[in-house]
XYZ file of C-alpha atoms in Angstrom:
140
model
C -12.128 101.356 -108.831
C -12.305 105.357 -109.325
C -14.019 105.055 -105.501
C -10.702 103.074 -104.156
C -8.317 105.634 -105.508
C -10.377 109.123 -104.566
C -10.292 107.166 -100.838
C -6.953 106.234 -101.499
C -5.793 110.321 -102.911
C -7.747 111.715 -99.932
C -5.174 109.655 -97.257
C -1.996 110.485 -99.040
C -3.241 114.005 -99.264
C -3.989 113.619 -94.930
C -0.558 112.252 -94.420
C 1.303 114.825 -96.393
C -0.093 117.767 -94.519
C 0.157 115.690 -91.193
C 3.857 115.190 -92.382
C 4.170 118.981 -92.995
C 3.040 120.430 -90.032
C 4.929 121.386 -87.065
C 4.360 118.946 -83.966
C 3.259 120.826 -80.742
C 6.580 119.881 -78.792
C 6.175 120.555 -74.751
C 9.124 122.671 -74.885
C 7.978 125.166 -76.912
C 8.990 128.619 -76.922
C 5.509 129.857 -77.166
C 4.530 131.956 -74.269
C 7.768 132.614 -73.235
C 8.857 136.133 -72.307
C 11.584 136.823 -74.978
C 14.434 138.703 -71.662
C 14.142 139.146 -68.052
C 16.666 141.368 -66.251
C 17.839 142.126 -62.678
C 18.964 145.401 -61.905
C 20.554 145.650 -58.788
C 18.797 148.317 -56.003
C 22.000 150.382 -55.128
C 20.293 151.263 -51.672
C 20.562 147.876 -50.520
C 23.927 147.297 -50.106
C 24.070 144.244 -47.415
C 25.681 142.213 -50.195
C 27.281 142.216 -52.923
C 24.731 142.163 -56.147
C 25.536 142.182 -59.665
C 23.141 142.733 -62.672
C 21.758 139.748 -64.314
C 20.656 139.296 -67.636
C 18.622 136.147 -68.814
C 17.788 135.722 -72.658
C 18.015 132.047 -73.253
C 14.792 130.659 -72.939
C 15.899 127.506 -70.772
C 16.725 130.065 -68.109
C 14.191 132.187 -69.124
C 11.641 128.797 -67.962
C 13.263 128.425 -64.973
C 12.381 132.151 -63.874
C 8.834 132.196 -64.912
C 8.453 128.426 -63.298
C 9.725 129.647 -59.853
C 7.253 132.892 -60.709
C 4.569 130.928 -61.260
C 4.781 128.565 -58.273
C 4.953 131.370 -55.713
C 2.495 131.739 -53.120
C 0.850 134.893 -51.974
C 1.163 135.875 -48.291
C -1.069 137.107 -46.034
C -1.050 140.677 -44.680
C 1.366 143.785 -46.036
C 4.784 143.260 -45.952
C 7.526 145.055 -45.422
C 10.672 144.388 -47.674
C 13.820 145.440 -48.928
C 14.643 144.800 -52.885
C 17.456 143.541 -54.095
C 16.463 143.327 -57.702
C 14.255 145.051 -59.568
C 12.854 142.750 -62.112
C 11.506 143.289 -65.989
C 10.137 141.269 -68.039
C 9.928 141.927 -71.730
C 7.420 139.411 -73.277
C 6.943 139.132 -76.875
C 4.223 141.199 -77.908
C 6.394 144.456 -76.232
C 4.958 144.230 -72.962
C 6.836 144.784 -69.468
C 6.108 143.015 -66.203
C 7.645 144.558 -63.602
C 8.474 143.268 -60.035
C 10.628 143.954 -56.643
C 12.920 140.355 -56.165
C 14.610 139.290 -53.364
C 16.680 136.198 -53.012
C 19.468 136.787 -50.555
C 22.416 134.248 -50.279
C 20.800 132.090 -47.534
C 20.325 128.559 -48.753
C 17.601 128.710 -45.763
C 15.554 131.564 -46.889
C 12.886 131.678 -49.138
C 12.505 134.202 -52.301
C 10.637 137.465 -52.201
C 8.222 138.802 -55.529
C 6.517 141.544 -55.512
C 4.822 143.516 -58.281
C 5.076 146.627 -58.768
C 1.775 147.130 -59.583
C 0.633 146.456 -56.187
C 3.348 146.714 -53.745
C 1.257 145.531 -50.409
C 0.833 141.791 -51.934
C 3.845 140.183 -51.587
C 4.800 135.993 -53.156
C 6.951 133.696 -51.684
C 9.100 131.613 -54.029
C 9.508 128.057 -52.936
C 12.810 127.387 -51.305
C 13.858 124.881 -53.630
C 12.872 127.139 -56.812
C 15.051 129.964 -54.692
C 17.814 127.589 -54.419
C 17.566 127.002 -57.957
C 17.587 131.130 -59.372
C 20.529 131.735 -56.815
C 22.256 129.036 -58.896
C 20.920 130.316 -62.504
C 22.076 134.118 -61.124
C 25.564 132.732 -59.728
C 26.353 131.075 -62.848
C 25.673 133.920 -64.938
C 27.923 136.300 -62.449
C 31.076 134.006 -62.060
C-alpha cells in the first residue's frame, strides 16, 4: 500500500511541474532581434523614402524571414542603398546592412552587409513584395 501511494505522489508531483512549466510555443519571441530600423540614404534620392521603424515582433519575423531566405549572388555587385539597416538583437548587439527594395512590384530586394560589402543577397520577390507592404503600412 505505502508502494501504491509513493508511485502514486511521484505522478502528481510529474504533473504539477509539467502543469507549471511554460510550453515551447512556435511563436516564440526567443531569438528575435528586439528593433530593426531603416534609415533612409539621403544620396539616393530617385524616390521618395521615409524612415521606418519596426519593434513589434510580428513585423520584426517578417524582416528576419525575408533575411533569412535570401540568396547570395555571384560576383561583386554594384548597388545603390536605399536603406541602411540595424538590427538591435537582445543581448546589445547590432547587425548592420545596405537594403534596397525599390517600388517595383517586379524587382527583387537587395541585402548587403556591411561587413562585407562585395557579397551581395537577393530577397525573394514575394518576401520583397511583402516588406514593401510592412514599410508602406508603417509610412501611410
Amino acid at each position: 500500500m505505502v508502494k501504491h501511494v509513493g508511485v502514486l505522489l511521484v505522478f502528481v508531483f510529474a504533473a504539477f511541474v509539467a502543469g507549471c512549466s511554460q510550453p515551447s510555443e512556435p511563436d516564440s519571441e526567443e531569438g528575435l532581434p528586439v528593433l530593426i530600423t531603416l534609415t533612409c540614404n539621403p544620396n539616393l534620392a530617385l524616390e521618395p523614402c521615409q524612415d521606418v521603424v519596426f519593434d513589434r515582433s510580428d513585423e520584426i519575423r517578417i524582416m528576419m524571414e525575408a533575411i533569412h531566405k535570401a540568396e547570395r549572388m555571384t560576383g561583386i555587385i554594384d548597388y545603390g542603398t536605399q536603406y541602411k539597416m540595424s538590427i538591435n538583437n537582445a543581448d546589445g548587439s547590432v547587425t548592420r546592412y545596405d537594403f534596397s527594395l525599390g517600388m517595383d512590384p517586379k524587382m527583387q530586394g537587395l541585402l548587403v552587409n556591411q561587413e562585407d560589402t562585395n557579397t551581395g543577397y537577393s530577397i525573394p520577390l514575394e518576401d520583397s513584395n511583402q516588406l514593401r507592404r510592412l514599410i508602406q503600412r508603417r509610412t501611410d
